[in-house]
Amino acid sequence: MSILQRREREKKKRRQDIINAAEKLFFSKGYDNVSMNDIAREVELSKATLYLYFQNKETLFFAIVVKGTRLLNSMIRDNITDDLNGLEKVDAYRNAYYDFTKKYPDYIHIYNYFQSGRFSPPQSDILSQNEDDTSLSYVSECAEEVLKLRNERFFILEKSIEEGISDGTMRPDIDPVETAILLSAISKSLSHIPSDHERLLQKRGIDHDQYFQDVSEFILLMIKNNNQDNS
């Protein structure tokens, strides 16, 4: 390995160490309660060195949003295999999304904060006036990747529904796009049930997993092609 290759590897590792340190602090304290000084101390670097990799806290936040979104998409892709029919793929999509929310709830919180309106991705006209501002450029690139990944998830779900209609496992009278939007909204809502609703469910002996299973059964009743069973 050449000196240049070794330096590049060390640079990538340090960059990842910084992201991991910021992630730990954002998860435990919340974005607004963490400073660049806190991150520098956590990763045991000087603040000046930290700024060589990330120009501000926002760029680190966006890097973590991208990291979590990539992981979600990877879990969905891995869960939807070619041997499944359309209805099974829709179910696999929903299961993967739910598994992600259970295993990585902090990424869900981060993503919800990202979508809360707290951050406004820079527009192209702003970027053109600040061509040397690499921070704005990086944030814009991250925001674009998150949007692409979101569109990829929707495409996977929509195509699964189209397959279900084609192979006869799903109702032929449903619209794939409309159904994908509805099922996507349901998947997201399952990741953050309001606390007062959680308490109402608990009083009835229904935990989060049981609620997910019940919702899955309701969805099945809505989209399954029951006529296929009688053919």
Short mmCIF file of C-alpha atoms in Angstrom, two decimals:
data_model
loop_
_atom_site.label_atom_id
_atom_site.label_comp_id
_atom_site.label_asym_id
_atom_site.label_seq_id
_atom_site.Cartn_x
_atom_site.Cartn_y
_atom_site.Cartn_z
CA MET A 1 0.00 0.00 0.00
CA SER A 2 1.36 3.40 -0.98
CA ILE A 3 1.67 6.33 1.42
CA LEU A 4 -1.09 8.12 -0.49
CA GLN A 5 -3.44 5.14 -0.19
CA ARG A 6 -2.70 4.80 3.52
CA ARG A 7 -3.39 8.47 4.12
CA GLU A 8 -6.66 8.25 2.21
CA ARG A 9 -7.71 5.24 4.29
CA GLU A 10 -6.83 7.06 7.51
CA LYS A 11 -8.78 10.09 6.33
CA LYS A 12 -11.88 7.98 5.63
CA LYS A 13 -11.59 6.29 9.02
CA ARG A 14 -11.29 9.61 10.83
CA ARG A 15 -14.27 10.96 8.93
CA GLN A 16 -16.31 7.92 9.96
CA ASP A 17 -15.14 8.27 13.56
CA ILE A 18 -16.40 11.85 13.55
CA ILE A 19 -19.78 10.80 12.15
CA ASN A 20 -20.06 8.05 14.78
CA ALA A 21 -19.23 10.50 17.57
CA ALA A 22 -21.76 13.05 16.34
CA GLU A 23 -24.35 10.31 15.94
CA LYS A 24 -23.85 9.16 19.53
CA LEU A 25 -24.30 12.69 20.85
CA PHE A 26 -27.27 13.57 18.64
CA PHE A 27 -29.00 10.35 19.67
CA SER A 28 -28.43 10.87 23.39
CA LYS A 29 -28.79 14.66 23.71
CA GLY A 30 -30.67 15.84 20.64
CA TYR A 31 -29.37 17.94 17.78
CA ASP A 32 -29.91 21.35 19.39
CA ASN A 33 -28.11 20.37 22.60
CA VAL A 34 -24.86 19.35 20.88
CA SER A 35 -22.08 21.69 19.77
CA MET A 36 -19.06 21.20 17.54
CA ASN A 37 -16.96 21.48 20.72
CA ASP A 38 -18.87 18.53 22.18
CA ILE A 39 -18.23 16.46 19.05
CA ALA A 40 -14.54 17.37 19.02
CA ARG A 41 -14.19 16.23 22.62
CA GLU A 42 -16.11 13.01 21.96
CA VAL A 43 -13.91 12.03 19.03
CA GLU A 44 -10.78 13.35 20.78
CA LEU A 45 -9.78 15.79 18.07
CA SER A 46 -9.05 19.48 18.14
CA LYS A 47 -11.85 21.70 16.92
CA ALA A 48 -9.62 22.92 14.11
CA THR A 49 -9.10 19.34 12.89
CA LEU A 50 -12.81 18.65 13.12
CA TYR A 51 -13.54 21.60 10.84
CA LEU A 52 -11.22 20.15 8.21
CA TYR A 53 -13.76 17.34 7.78
CA PHE A 54 -17.09 19.00 8.54
CA GLN A 55 -17.66 22.73 8.38
CA ASN A 56 -20.59 22.80 10.79
CA LYS A 57 -23.01 20.71 12.83
CA GLU A 58 -25.63 20.70 10.09
CA THR A 59 -23.37 18.89 7.64
CA LEU A 60 -22.81 16.17 10.24
CA PHE A 61 -26.52 15.90 10.87
CA PHE A 62 -27.24 15.42 7.18
CA ALA A 63 -24.49 12.78 6.93
CA ILE A 64 -26.23 10.81 9.69
CA VAL A 65 -29.63 11.16 8.02
CA VAL A 66 -28.11 9.71 4.83
CA LYS A 67 -26.48 6.88 6.79
CA GLY A 68 -29.76 5.84 8.40
CA THR A 69 -31.73 6.15 5.16
CA ARG A 70 -29.24 3.97 3.30
CA LEU A 71 -29.60 1.35 6.00
CA LEU A 72 -33.41 1.41 5.78
CA ASN A 73 -33.35 0.97 2.00
CA SER A 74 -30.83 -1.85 2.29
CA MET A 75 -33.07 -3.72 4.73
CA ILE A 76 -36.05 -3.31 2.42
CA ARG A 77 -34.13 -4.51 -0.63
CA ASP A 78 -32.80 -7.53 1.27
CA ASN A 79 -36.28 -8.45 2.49
CA ILE A 80 -37.98 -8.36 -0.91
CA THR A 81 -36.78 -11.40 -2.82
CA ASP A 82 -37.62 -12.54 -6.35
CA ASP A 83 -39.41 -15.69 -5.16
CA LEU A 84 -42.20 -13.66 -3.49
CA ASN A 85 -45.45 -12.77 -5.19
CA GLY A 86 -46.72 -9.20 -5.25
CA LEU A 87 -48.78 -9.42 -2.06
CA GLU A 88 -45.89 -11.09 -0.22
CA LYS A 89 -43.51 -8.35 -1.39
CA VAL A 90 -45.80 -5.68 0.00
CA ASP A 91 -45.86 -7.57 3.31
CA ALA A 92 -42.06 -7.96 3.20
CA TYR A 93 -41.69 -4.22 2.63
CA ARG A 94 -43.84 -3.42 5.64
CA ASN A 95 -42.02 -5.96 7.83
CA ALA A 96 -38.63 -4.54 6.86
CA TYR A 97 -39.76 -1.01 7.64
CA TYR A 98 -41.11 -2.09 11.01
CA ASP A 99 -37.96 -4.07 11.82
CA PHE A 100 -35.93 -0.97 11.08
CA THR A 101 -38.01 1.16 13.44
CA LYS A 102 -37.53 -1.41 16.22
CA LYS A 103 -33.79 -1.93 15.71
CA TYR A 104 -32.88 1.67 14.94
CA PRO A 105 -35.42 4.01 16.60
CA ASP A 106 -32.83 6.77 16.88
CA TYR A 107 -32.49 6.95 13.09
CA ILE A 108 -36.27 7.31 12.88
CA HIS A 109 -36.18 10.21 15.36
CA ILE A 110 -33.37 11.84 13.39
CA TYR A 111 -35.25 11.41 10.12
CA ASN A 112 -38.46 12.80 11.58
CA TYR A 113 -36.52 15.83 12.83
CA PHE A 114 -35.01 16.19 9.37
CA GLN A 115 -38.54 16.33 7.90
CA SER A 116 -39.94 18.61 10.62
CA GLY A 117 -39.13 21.82 8.76
CA ARG A 118 -36.21 22.61 11.06
CA PHE A 119 -33.86 22.34 8.07
CA SER A 120 -34.31 23.95 4.68
CA PRO A 121 -32.05 22.39 2.02
CA PRO A 122 -30.32 25.14 0.01
CA GLN A 123 -31.81 26.02 -3.35
CA SER A 124 -29.83 25.94 -6.58
CA ASP A 125 -29.89 29.75 -6.92
CA ILE A 126 -28.34 30.09 -3.46
CA LEU A 127 -25.64 27.59 -4.37
CA SER A 128 -24.81 29.50 -7.53
CA GLN A 129 -24.17 32.62 -5.46
CA ASN A 130 -21.95 30.69 -3.03
CA GLU A 131 -19.98 28.37 -5.26
CA ASP A 132 -17.09 28.19 -2.79
CA ASP A 133 -19.32 27.21 0.10
CA THR A 134 -18.62 23.49 0.27
CA SER A 135 -20.85 23.18 3.34
CA LEU A 136 -23.94 24.26 1.40
CA SER A 137 -22.95 21.97 -1.46
CA TYR A 138 -22.52 18.98 0.85
CA VAL A 139 -25.86 19.58 2.60
CA SER A 140 -27.55 19.88 -0.79
CA GLU A 141 -25.97 16.61 -1.99
CA CYS A 142 -27.13 14.82 1.17
CA ALA A 143 -30.65 16.18 0.83
CA GLU A 144 -30.76 15.06 -2.80
CA GLU A 145 -29.58 11.56 -1.87
CA VAL A 146 -32.21 11.26 0.87
CA LEU A 147 -34.86 12.24 -1.69
CA LYS A 148 -33.54 9.68 -4.18
CA LEU A 149 -33.61 6.95 -1.52
CA ARG A 150 -37.13 7.95 -0.55
CA ASN A 151 -38.19 7.73 -4.19
CA GLU A 152 -36.49 4.34 -4.46
CA ARG A 153 -38.55 3.01 -1.54
CA PHE A 154 -41.73 4.30 -3.11
CA PHE A 155 -40.81 2.74 -6.47
CA ILE A 156 -40.19 -0.64 -4.80
CA LEU A 157 -43.56 -0.50 -3.06
CA GLU A 158 -45.42 0.67 -6.15
CA LYS A 159 -43.87 -2.05 -8.34
CA SER A 160 -44.70 -4.68 -5.75
CA ILE A 161 -48.34 -3.58 -5.86
CA GLU A 162 -48.30 -3.66 -9.66
CA GLU A 163 -46.93 -7.21 -9.47
CA GLY A 164 -49.67 -8.17 -7.04
CA ILE A 165 -52.34 -6.88 -9.38
CA SER A 166 -50.69 -8.67 -12.32
CA ASP A 167 -50.22 -12.02 -10.56
CA GLY A 168 -53.73 -11.94 -9.11
CA THR A 169 -52.78 -11.78 -5.42
CA MET A 170 -54.05 -8.21 -5.05
CA ARG A 171 -57.32 -6.56 -6.00
CA PRO A 172 -57.41 -5.51 -9.66
CA ASP A 173 -59.45 -2.37 -8.91
CA ILE A 174 -56.85 -0.59 -6.74
CA ASP A 175 -54.55 2.11 -8.08
CA PRO A 176 -50.85 1.23 -7.51
CA VAL A 177 -49.73 4.81 -6.85
CA GLU A 178 -52.63 5.65 -4.53
CA THR A 179 -52.19 2.37 -2.65
CA ALA A 180 -48.41 2.87 -2.35
CA ILE A 181 -48.96 6.34 -0.87
CA LEU A 182 -51.47 4.95 1.64
CA LEU A 183 -49.27 2.00 2.67
CA SER A 184 -46.22 4.24 2.91
CA ALA A 185 -48.10 6.60 5.22
CA ILE A 186 -49.23 3.67 7.37
CA SER A 187 -45.67 2.33 7.65
CA LYS A 188 -44.42 5.73 8.79
CA SER A 189 -47.24 6.17 11.31
CA LEU A 190 -46.36 2.85 12.95
CA SER A 191 -42.91 4.19 13.81
CA HIS A 192 -44.17 7.02 16.03
CA ILE A 193 -47.51 6.34 17.66
CA PRO A 194 -48.51 9.27 19.93
CA SER A 195 -47.83 8.49 23.58
CA ASP A 196 -51.49 8.96 24.59
CA HIS A 197 -52.51 6.42 21.94
CA GLU A 198 -49.80 4.04 23.17
CA ARG A 199 -51.32 4.24 26.65
CA LEU A 200 -54.81 3.56 25.29
CA LEU A 201 -53.54 0.45 23.52
CA GLN A 202 -51.70 -0.73 26.62
CA LYS A 203 -54.86 -0.44 28.70
CA ARG A 204 -56.47 -2.87 26.27
CA GLY A 205 -53.52 -5.26 26.49
CA ILE A 206 -52.22 -4.40 23.01
CA ASP A 207 -48.47 -3.84 22.76
CA HIS A 208 -46.66 -2.33 19.76
CA ASP A 209 -45.97 -5.70 18.10
CA GLN A 210 -49.59 -6.78 18.42
CA TYR A 211 -50.74 -3.45 17.04
CA PHE A 212 -48.44 -3.93 14.05
CA GLN A 213 -49.87 -7.41 13.43
CA ASP A 214 -53.45 -6.14 13.68
CA VAL A 215 -52.72 -3.31 11.24
CA SER A 216 -51.11 -5.83 8.87
CA GLU A 217 -54.30 -7.90 8.94
CA PHE A 218 -56.41 -4.81 8.22
CA ILE A 219 -54.18 -3.99 5.26
CA LEU A 220 -54.49 -7.54 3.97
CA LEU A 221 -58.28 -7.26 4.07
CA MET A 222 -58.07 -4.04 2.04
CA ILE A 223 -55.74 -5.13 -0.74
CA LYS A 224 -55.91 -8.93 -1.05
CA ASN A 225 -57.71 -10.37 -4.07
CA ASN A 226 -60.21 -12.65 -2.34
CA ASN A 227 -61.66 -13.77 -5.67
CA GLN A 228 -58.45 -15.69 -6.34
CA ASP A 229 -59.26 -18.01 -3.44
CA ASN A 230 -62.53 -18.96 -5.09
CA SER A 231 -61.17 -19.51 -8.59
#
